[in-house]
Short mmCIF file of C-alpha atoms and ligand atoms in Angstrom, two decimals:
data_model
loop_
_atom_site.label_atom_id
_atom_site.label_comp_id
_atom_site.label_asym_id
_atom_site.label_seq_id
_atom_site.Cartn_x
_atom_site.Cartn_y
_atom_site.Cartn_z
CA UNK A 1 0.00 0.00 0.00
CA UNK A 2 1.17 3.62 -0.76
CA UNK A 3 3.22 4.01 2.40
CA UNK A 4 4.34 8.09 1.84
CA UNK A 5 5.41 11.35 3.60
CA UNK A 6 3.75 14.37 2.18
CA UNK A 7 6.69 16.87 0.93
CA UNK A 8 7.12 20.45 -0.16
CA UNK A 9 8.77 20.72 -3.38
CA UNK A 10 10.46 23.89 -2.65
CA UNK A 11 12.37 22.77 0.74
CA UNK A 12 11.42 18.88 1.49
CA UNK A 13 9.74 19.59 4.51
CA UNK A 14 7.16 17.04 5.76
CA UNK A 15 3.66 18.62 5.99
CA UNK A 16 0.81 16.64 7.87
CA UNK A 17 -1.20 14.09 5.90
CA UNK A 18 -3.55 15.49 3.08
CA UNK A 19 -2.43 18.99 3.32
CA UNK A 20 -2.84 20.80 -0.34
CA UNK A 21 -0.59 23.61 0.38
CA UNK A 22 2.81 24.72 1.77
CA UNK A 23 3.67 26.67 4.91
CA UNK A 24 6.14 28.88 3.73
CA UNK A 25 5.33 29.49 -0.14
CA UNK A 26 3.05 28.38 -2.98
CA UNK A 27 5.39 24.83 -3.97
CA UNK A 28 3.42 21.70 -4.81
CA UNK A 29 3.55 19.07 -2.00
CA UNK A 30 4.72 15.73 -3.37
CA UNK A 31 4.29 11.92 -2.32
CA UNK A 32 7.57 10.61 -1.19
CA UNK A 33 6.78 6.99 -1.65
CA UNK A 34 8.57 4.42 1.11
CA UNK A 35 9.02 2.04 -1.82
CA UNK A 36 11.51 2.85 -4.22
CA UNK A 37 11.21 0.57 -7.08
CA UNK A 38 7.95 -0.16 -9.29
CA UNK A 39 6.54 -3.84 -8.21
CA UNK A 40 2.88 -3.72 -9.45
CA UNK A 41 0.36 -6.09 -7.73
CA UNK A 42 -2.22 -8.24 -9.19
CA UNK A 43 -5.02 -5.71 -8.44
CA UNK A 44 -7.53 -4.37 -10.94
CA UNK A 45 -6.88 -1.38 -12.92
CA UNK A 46 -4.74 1.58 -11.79
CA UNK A 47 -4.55 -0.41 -8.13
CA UNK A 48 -1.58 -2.13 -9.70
CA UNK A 49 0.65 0.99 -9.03
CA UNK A 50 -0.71 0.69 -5.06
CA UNK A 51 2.41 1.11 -3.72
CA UNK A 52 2.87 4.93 -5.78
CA UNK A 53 -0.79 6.02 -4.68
CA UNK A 54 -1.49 8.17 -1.76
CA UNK A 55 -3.74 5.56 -1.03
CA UNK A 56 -4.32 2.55 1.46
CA UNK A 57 -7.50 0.55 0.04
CA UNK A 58 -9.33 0.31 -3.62
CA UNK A 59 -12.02 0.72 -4.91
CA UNK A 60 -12.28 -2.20 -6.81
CA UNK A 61 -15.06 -1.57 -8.96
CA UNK A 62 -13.27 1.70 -10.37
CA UNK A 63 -11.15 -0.60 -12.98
CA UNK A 64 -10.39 1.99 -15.42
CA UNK A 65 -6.77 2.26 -16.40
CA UNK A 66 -4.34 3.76 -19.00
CA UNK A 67 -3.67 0.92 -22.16
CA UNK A 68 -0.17 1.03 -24.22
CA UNK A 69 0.21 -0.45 -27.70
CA UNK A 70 2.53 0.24 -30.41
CA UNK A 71 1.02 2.35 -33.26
CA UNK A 72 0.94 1.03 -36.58
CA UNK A 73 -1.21 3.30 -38.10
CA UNK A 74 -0.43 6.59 -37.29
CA UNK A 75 3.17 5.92 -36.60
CA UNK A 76 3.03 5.08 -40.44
CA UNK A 77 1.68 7.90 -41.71
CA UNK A 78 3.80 10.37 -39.73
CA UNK A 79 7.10 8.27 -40.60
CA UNK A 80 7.55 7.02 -36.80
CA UNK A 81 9.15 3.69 -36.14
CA UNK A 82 8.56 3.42 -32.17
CA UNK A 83 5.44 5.19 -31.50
CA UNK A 84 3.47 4.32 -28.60
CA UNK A 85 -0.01 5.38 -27.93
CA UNK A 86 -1.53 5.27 -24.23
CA UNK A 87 -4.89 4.93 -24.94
CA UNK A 88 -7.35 6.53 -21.70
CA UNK A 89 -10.36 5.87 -23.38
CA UNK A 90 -13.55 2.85 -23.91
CA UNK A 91 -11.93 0.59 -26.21
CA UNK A 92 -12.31 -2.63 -25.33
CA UNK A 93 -11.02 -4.43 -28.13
CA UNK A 94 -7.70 -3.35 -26.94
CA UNK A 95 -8.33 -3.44 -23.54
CA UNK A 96 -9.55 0.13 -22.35
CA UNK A 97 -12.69 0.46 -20.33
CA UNK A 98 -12.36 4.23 -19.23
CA UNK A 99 -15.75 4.31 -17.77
CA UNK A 100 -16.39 8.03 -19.00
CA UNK A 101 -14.12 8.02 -21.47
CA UNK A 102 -11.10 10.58 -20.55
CA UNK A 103 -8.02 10.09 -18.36
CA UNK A 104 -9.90 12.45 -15.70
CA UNK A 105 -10.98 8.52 -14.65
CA UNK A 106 -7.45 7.91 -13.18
CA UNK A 107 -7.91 11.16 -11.07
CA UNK A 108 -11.34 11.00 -9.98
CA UNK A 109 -10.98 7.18 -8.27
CA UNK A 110 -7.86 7.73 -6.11
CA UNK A 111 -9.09 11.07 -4.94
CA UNK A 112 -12.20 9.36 -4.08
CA UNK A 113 -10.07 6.44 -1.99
CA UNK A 114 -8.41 9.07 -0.27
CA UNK A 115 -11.16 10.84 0.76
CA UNK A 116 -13.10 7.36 1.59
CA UNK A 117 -9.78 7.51 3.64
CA UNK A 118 -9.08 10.51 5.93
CA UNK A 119 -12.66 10.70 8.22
CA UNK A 120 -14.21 13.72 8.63
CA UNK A 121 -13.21 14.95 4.97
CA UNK A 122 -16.14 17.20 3.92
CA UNK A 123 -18.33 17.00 0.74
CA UNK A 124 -15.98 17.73 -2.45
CA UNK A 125 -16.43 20.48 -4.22
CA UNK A 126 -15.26 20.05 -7.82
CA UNK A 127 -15.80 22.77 -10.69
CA UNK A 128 -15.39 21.28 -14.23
CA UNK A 129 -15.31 21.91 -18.02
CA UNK A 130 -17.11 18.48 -18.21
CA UNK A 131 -14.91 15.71 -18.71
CA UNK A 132 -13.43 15.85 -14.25
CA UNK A 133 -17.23 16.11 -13.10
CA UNK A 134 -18.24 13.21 -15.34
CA UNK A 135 -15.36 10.85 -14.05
CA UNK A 136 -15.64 11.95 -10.45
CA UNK A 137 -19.88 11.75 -10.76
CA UNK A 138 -18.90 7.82 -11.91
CA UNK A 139 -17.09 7.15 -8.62
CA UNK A 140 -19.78 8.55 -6.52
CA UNK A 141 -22.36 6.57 -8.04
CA UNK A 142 -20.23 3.54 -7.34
CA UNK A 143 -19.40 4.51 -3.73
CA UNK A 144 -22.12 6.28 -2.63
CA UNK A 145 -19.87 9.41 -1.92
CA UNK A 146 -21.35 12.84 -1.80
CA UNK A 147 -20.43 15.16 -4.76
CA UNK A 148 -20.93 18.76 -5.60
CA UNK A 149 -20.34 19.75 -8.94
CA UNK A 150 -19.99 23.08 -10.87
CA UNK A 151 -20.27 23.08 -14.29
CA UNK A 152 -20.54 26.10 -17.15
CA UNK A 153 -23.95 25.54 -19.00
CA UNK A 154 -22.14 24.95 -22.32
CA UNK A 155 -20.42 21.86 -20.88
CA UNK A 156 -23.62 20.35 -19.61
CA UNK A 157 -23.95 17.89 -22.36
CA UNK A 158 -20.90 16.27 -21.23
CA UNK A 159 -22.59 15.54 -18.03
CA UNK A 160 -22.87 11.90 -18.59
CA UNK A 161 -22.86 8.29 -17.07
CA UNK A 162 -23.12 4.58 -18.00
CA UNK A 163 -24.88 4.02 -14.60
CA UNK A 164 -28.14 5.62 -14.27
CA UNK A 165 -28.37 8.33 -11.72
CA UNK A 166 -30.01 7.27 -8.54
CA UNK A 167 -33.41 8.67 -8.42
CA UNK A 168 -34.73 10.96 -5.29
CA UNK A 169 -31.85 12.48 -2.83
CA UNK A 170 -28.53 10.90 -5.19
CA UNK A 171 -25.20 11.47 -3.55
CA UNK A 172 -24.09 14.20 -6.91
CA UNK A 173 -25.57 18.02 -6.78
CA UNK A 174 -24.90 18.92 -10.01
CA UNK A 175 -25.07 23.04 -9.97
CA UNK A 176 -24.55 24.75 -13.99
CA UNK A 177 -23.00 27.93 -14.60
CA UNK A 178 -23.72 30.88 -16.65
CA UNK A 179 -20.06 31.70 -18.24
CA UNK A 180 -17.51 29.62 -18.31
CA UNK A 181 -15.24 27.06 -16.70
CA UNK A 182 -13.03 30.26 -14.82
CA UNK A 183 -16.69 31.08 -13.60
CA UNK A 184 -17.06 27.86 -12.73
CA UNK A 185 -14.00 27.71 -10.64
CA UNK A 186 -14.23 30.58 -8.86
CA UNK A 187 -18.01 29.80 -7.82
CA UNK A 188 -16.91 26.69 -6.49
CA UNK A 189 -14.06 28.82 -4.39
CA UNK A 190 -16.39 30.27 -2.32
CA UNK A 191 -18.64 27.23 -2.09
CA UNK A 192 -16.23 25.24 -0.91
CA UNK A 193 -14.92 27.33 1.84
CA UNK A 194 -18.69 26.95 3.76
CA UNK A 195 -18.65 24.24 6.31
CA UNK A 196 -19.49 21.01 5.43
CA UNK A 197 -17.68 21.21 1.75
CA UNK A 198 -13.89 21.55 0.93
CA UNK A 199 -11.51 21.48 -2.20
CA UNK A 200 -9.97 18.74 -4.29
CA UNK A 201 -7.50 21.06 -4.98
CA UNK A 202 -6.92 20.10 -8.61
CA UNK A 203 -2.88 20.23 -9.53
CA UNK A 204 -2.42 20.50 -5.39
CA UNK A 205 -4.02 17.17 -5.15
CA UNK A 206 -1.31 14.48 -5.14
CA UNK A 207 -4.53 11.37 -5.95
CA UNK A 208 -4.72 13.37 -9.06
CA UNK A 209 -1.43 13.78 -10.12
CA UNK A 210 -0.25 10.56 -9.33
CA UNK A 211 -3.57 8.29 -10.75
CA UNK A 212 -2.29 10.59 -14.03
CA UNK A 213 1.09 9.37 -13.51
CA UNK A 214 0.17 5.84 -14.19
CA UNK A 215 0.25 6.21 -17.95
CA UNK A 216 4.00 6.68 -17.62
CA UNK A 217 4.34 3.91 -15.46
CA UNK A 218 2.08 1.36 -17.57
CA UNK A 219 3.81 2.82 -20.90
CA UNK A 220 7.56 2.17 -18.59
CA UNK A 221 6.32 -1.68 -17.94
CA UNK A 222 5.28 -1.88 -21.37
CA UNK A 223 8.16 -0.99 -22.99
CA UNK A 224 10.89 -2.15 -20.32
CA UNK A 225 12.09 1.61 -20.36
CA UNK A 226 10.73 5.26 -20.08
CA UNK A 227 10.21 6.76 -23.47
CA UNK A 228 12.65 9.47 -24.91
CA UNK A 229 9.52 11.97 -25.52
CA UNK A 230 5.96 12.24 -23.78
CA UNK A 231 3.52 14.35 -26.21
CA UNK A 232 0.21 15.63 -24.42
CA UNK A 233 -2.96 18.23 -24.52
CA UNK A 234 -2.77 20.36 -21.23
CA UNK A 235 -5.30 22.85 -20.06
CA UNK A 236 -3.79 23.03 -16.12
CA UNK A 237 -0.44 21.17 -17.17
CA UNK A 238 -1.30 18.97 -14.21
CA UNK A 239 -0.98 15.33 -16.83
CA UNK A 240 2.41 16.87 -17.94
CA UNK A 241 3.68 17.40 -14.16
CA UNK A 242 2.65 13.94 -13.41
CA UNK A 243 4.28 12.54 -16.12
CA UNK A 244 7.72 14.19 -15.18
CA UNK A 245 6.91 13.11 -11.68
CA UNK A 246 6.18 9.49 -12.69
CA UNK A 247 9.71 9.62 -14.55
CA UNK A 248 11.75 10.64 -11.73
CA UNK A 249 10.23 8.11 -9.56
CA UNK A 250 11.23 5.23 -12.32
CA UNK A 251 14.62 6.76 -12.88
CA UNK A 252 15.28 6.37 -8.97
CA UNK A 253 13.92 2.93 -9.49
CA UNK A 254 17.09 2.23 -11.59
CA UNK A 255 15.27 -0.41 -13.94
CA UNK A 256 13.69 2.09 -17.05
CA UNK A 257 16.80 4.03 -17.56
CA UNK A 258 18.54 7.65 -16.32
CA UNK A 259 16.82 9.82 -18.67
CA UNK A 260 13.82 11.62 -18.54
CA UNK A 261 11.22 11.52 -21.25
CA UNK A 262 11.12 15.14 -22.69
CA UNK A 263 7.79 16.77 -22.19
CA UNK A 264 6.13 17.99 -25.22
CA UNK A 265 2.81 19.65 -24.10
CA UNK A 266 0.02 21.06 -26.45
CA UNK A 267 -2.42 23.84 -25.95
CA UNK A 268 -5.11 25.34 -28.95
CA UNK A 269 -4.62 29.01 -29.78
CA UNK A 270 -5.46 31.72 -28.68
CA UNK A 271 -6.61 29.97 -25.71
CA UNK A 272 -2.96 28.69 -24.55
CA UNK A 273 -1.22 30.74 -21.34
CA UNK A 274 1.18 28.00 -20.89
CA UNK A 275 2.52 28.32 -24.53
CA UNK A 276 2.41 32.07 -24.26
CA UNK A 277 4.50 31.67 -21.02
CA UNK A 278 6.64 29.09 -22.09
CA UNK A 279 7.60 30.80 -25.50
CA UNK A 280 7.24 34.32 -24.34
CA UNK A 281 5.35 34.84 -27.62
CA UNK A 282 2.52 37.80 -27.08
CA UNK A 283 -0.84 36.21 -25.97
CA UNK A 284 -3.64 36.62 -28.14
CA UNK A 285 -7.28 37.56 -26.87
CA UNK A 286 -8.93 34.56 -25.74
CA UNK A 287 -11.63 33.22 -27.96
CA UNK A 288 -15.18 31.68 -26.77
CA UNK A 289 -15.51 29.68 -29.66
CA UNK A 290 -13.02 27.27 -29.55
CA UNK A 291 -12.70 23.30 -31.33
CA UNK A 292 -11.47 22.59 -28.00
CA UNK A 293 -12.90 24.06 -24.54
CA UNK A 294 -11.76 21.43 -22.23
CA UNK A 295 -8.01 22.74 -22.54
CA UNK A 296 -8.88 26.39 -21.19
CA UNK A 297 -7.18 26.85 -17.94
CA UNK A 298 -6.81 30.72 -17.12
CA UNK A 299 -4.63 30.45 -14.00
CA UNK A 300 -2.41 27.14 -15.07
CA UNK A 301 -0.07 25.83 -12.14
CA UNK A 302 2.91 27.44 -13.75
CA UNK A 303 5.38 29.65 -11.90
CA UNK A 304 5.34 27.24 -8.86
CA UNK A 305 7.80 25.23 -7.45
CA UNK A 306 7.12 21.63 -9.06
CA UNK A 307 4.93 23.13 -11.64
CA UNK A 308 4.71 23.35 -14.97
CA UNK A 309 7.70 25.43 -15.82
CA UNK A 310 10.02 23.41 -13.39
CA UNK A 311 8.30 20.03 -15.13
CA UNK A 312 9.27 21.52 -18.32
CA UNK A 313 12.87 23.68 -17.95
CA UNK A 314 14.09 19.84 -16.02
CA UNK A 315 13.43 18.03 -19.04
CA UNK A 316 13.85 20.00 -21.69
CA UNK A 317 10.36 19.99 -22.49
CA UNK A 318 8.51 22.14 -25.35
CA UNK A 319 5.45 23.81 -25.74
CA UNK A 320 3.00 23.88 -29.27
CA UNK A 321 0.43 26.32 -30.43
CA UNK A 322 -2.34 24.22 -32.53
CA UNK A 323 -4.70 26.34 -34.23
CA UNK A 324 -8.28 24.90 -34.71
CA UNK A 325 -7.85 23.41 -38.37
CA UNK A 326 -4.38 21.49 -37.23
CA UNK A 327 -6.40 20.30 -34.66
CA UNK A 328 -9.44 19.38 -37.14
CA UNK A 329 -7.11 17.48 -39.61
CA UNK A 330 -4.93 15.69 -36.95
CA UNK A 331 -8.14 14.07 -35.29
CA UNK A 332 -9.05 12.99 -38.61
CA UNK A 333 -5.94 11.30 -39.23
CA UNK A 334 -5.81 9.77 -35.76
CA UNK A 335 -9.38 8.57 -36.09
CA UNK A 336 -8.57 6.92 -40.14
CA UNK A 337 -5.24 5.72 -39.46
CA UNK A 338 -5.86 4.03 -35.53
CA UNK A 339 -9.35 3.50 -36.24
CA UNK A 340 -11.29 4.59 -32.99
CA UNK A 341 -12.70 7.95 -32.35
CA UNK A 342 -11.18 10.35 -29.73
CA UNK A 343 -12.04 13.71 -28.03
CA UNK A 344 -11.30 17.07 -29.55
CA UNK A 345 -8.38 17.67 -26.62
CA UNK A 346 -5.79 14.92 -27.57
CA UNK A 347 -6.15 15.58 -31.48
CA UNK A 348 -4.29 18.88 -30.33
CA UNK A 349 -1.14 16.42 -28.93
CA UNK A 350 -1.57 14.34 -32.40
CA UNK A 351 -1.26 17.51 -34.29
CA UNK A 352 1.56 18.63 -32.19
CA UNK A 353 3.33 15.23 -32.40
CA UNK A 354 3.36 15.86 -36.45
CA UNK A 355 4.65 19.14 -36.20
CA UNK A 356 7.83 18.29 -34.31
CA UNK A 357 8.50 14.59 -36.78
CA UNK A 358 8.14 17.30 -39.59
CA UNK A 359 10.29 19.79 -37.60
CA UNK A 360 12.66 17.01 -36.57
CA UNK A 361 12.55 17.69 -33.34
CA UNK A 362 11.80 13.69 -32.77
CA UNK A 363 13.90 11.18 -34.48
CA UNK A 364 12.27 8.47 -36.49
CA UNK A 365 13.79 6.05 -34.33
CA UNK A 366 12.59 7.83 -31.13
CA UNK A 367 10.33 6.07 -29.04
CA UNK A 368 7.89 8.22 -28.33
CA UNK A 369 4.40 7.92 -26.04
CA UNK A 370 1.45 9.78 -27.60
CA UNK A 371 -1.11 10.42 -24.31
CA UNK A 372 -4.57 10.31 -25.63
CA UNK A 373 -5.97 11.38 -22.80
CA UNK A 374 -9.78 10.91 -24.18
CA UNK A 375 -11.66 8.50 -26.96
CA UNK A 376 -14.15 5.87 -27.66
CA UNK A 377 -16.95 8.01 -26.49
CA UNK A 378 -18.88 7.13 -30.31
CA UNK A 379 -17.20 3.40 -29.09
CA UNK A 380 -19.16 3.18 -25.78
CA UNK A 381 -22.52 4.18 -27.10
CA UNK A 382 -22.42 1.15 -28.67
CA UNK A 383 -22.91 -0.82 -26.03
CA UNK A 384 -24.44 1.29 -23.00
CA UNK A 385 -26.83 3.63 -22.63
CA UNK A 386 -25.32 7.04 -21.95
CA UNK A 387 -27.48 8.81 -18.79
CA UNK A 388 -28.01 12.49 -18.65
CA UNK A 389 -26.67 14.07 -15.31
CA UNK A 390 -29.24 16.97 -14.86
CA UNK A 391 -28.32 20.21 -12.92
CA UNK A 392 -30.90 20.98 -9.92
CA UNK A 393 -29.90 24.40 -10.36
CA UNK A 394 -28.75 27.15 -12.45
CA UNK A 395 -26.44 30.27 -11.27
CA UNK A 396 -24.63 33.40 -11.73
CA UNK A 397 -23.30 34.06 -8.37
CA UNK A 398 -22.12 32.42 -5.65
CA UNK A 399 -24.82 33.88 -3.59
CA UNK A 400 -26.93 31.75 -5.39
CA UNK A 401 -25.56 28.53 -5.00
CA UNK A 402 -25.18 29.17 -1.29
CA UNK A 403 -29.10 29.72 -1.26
CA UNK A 404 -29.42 27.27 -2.77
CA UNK A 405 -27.78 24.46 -0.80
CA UNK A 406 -29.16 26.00 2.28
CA UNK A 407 -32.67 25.28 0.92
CA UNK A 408 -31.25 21.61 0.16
CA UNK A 409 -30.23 21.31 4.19
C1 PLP B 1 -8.28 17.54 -18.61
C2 PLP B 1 -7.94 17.03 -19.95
C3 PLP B 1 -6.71 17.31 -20.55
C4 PLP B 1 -5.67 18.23 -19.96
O1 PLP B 1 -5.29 17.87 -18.70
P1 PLP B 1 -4.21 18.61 -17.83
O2 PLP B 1 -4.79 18.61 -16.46
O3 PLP B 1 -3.97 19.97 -18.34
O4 PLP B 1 -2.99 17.77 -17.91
C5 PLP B 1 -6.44 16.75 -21.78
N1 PLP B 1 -7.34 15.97 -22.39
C6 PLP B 1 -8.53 15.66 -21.86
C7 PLP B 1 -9.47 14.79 -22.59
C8 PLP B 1 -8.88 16.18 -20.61
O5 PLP B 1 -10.08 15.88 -20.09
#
């Protein structure tokens, strides 16, 4: 089981169990994991990694987990000899069963256990473009865990399940938004400082980062070594900071080589601070209208120590600007050349992951892990039903929502 002291990035110090933030500055806290070396378990899904999860039980009906296989199809077209896809998605013919269909599944379930874990934790509070109040919604109706979700109005048809909701007093207040997923988030700010309800804490939240980090560790045991480049869509950067931190656990493991897998990240323009940031190119005026809205994240986890930039500047990571129509044409490649559907957000790493083969800055040789973080959505509907979560509530303020849930009491 995840045996771990809780550590500030910035100075080591040990902070008490399921703290989100630092004493002394903003830093990340980090799992320092008692074991040292990767020896997975014979446990369903992401439970495998048990030992690198803040986490002492399962929840073994949450199975979802992160798939590698060696691309034929798209590695072809792009000229790529050892391309490897991790595939966080429904695809069962290769082995994925992402229960809502995004890699937000290997967050949601270990944040859940944790919670299941430290007593008195209050109702979470989660505020969502769609894809982390779907996969956390999932959990809940499996445990029976109280859930309050914030999501913009626009997002609401991404408010789905395979299980139907429970009828009558469920355990999931779903709340929508008018604006957009910064409204969202700050809503859920204030809600979540009331009694009774508290944060997740998104990129602060180690379950998060390191139920991300197990598609580096499931691409490391199926290769027998850490790839030489990790391509991925961010919004927060949070996948990209658990990938690095998923790589310097292996390299201390010894077995999957010294090197860490250079982190290419991917954000669609205008809406991109982190490539602004990273390239110091002048940011353009956000846009509203965007192929993809899921990678919008205003205030990113950047300038922090054991953020993004730190993630990043240690591995000589890079950062792409996809415009909408790269991102158009690289899903359709994906989807004709791999032959399963995905979401809008990883078609944004595929088109980055042609730019730098074209640019060179990948070798055909390379091997390379292509994170698509979300697919098989057209895939599922095949086989289940797909339930529509429906808000109790719609609101513009905070006030609101606080009125609101008072009424509920
Ligand atoms: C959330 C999300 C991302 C970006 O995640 P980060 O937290 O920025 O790493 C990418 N793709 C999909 C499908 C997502 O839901």
């Amino acid at each position: 089981m995840g045996q771990y002291l809780l550590r500030c990035v910035s100075d080591r110090s040990v902070q008490p169990a399921y703290s989100l933030s630092c004493p002394h500055d903003n830093s990340l806290l980090r799992a320092d994991y008692q074991a040292r070396q990767m020896e997975p378990k014979s446990l369903p899904g992401i439970w495998r990694f048990l030992d690198w999860l803040p986490v002492h039980g399962i929840i073994a009906e949450a199975e979802g987990a992160p798939v590698t296989y060696r691309s034929q199809g798209l590695a072809g077209e792009l000229g790529l000899e050892n391309l490897y896809i991790s595939f966080n998605g429904y695809w069962p013919e290769r082995g994925a069963r992402m229960p809502t269909c995004s890699f937000k599944d290997l967050e949601a379930a270990p944040t859940m256990q944790m919670l299941l874990e430290c007593g008195e934790c209050p109702t979470l509070v989660v505020a969502s473009a769609g894809n982390t109040a779907r996969a956390f919604a999932h959990v809940s109706a499996l445990t029976g865990q109280p859930l309050l979700l914030f999501v913009p109005e626009k997002a609401l048809a991404r408010m789905w399940t395979t299980v139907p909701p429970r009828t009558g007093k469920g355990p999931v207040t779903l709340i929508a938004v008018q604006g957009d997923y910064y409204d969202a988030i700050q809503i859920a700010e204030n809600v979540q400082s009331l009694p009774g309800f508290g944060a997740e804490g998104g990129a602060r939240n180690i379950a998060r980062r390191d139920g991300m980090g197990t598609v580096m560790l499931d691409a490391a045991l199926t290769l027998g070594r850490m790839p030489d480049h990790y391509f991925q869509a961010v919004g927060s950067g949070t996948g990209g900071i658990s990938a690095w931190e998923a790589a310097l656990r292996l390299k201390e493991d010894g077995r999957y080589g010294s090197l860490l897998p250079r982190l290419h990240l991917a954000q669609n323009i205008p809406n991109a601070p982190i490539y602004y940031a990273w390239t110091g190119k002048e940011p353009q005026a956000p846009c509203s209208d965007m192929f993809d809205d899921v990678l919008f994240n205003r205030k990113p986890p950047y300038a922090i120590p054991g953020g993004v930039k730190d993630a990043l500047r240690e591995t000589q990571g890079e950062v792409y600007g996809i415009t909408d129509q790269e991102a158009v044409a690289a899903k359709k490649l994906f989807e004709s050349s791999e032959e399963i559907d995905i979401l809008n957000a990883p078609a944004v790493a595929v088109a980055a992951l042609e730019q730098a083969a074209i640019a060179g800055s990948v070798h055909p040789k390379d091997i390379i892990l292509l994170n698509i973080t979300g697919g098989g959505v057209a895939r599922i509907k095949e086989e289940h039903t797909l339930h529509r979560l429906m808000p109790q509530i719609t609101v513009s303020h905070w006030e609101d929502a606080v009125q609101f849930l008072e009424g509920k009491k």
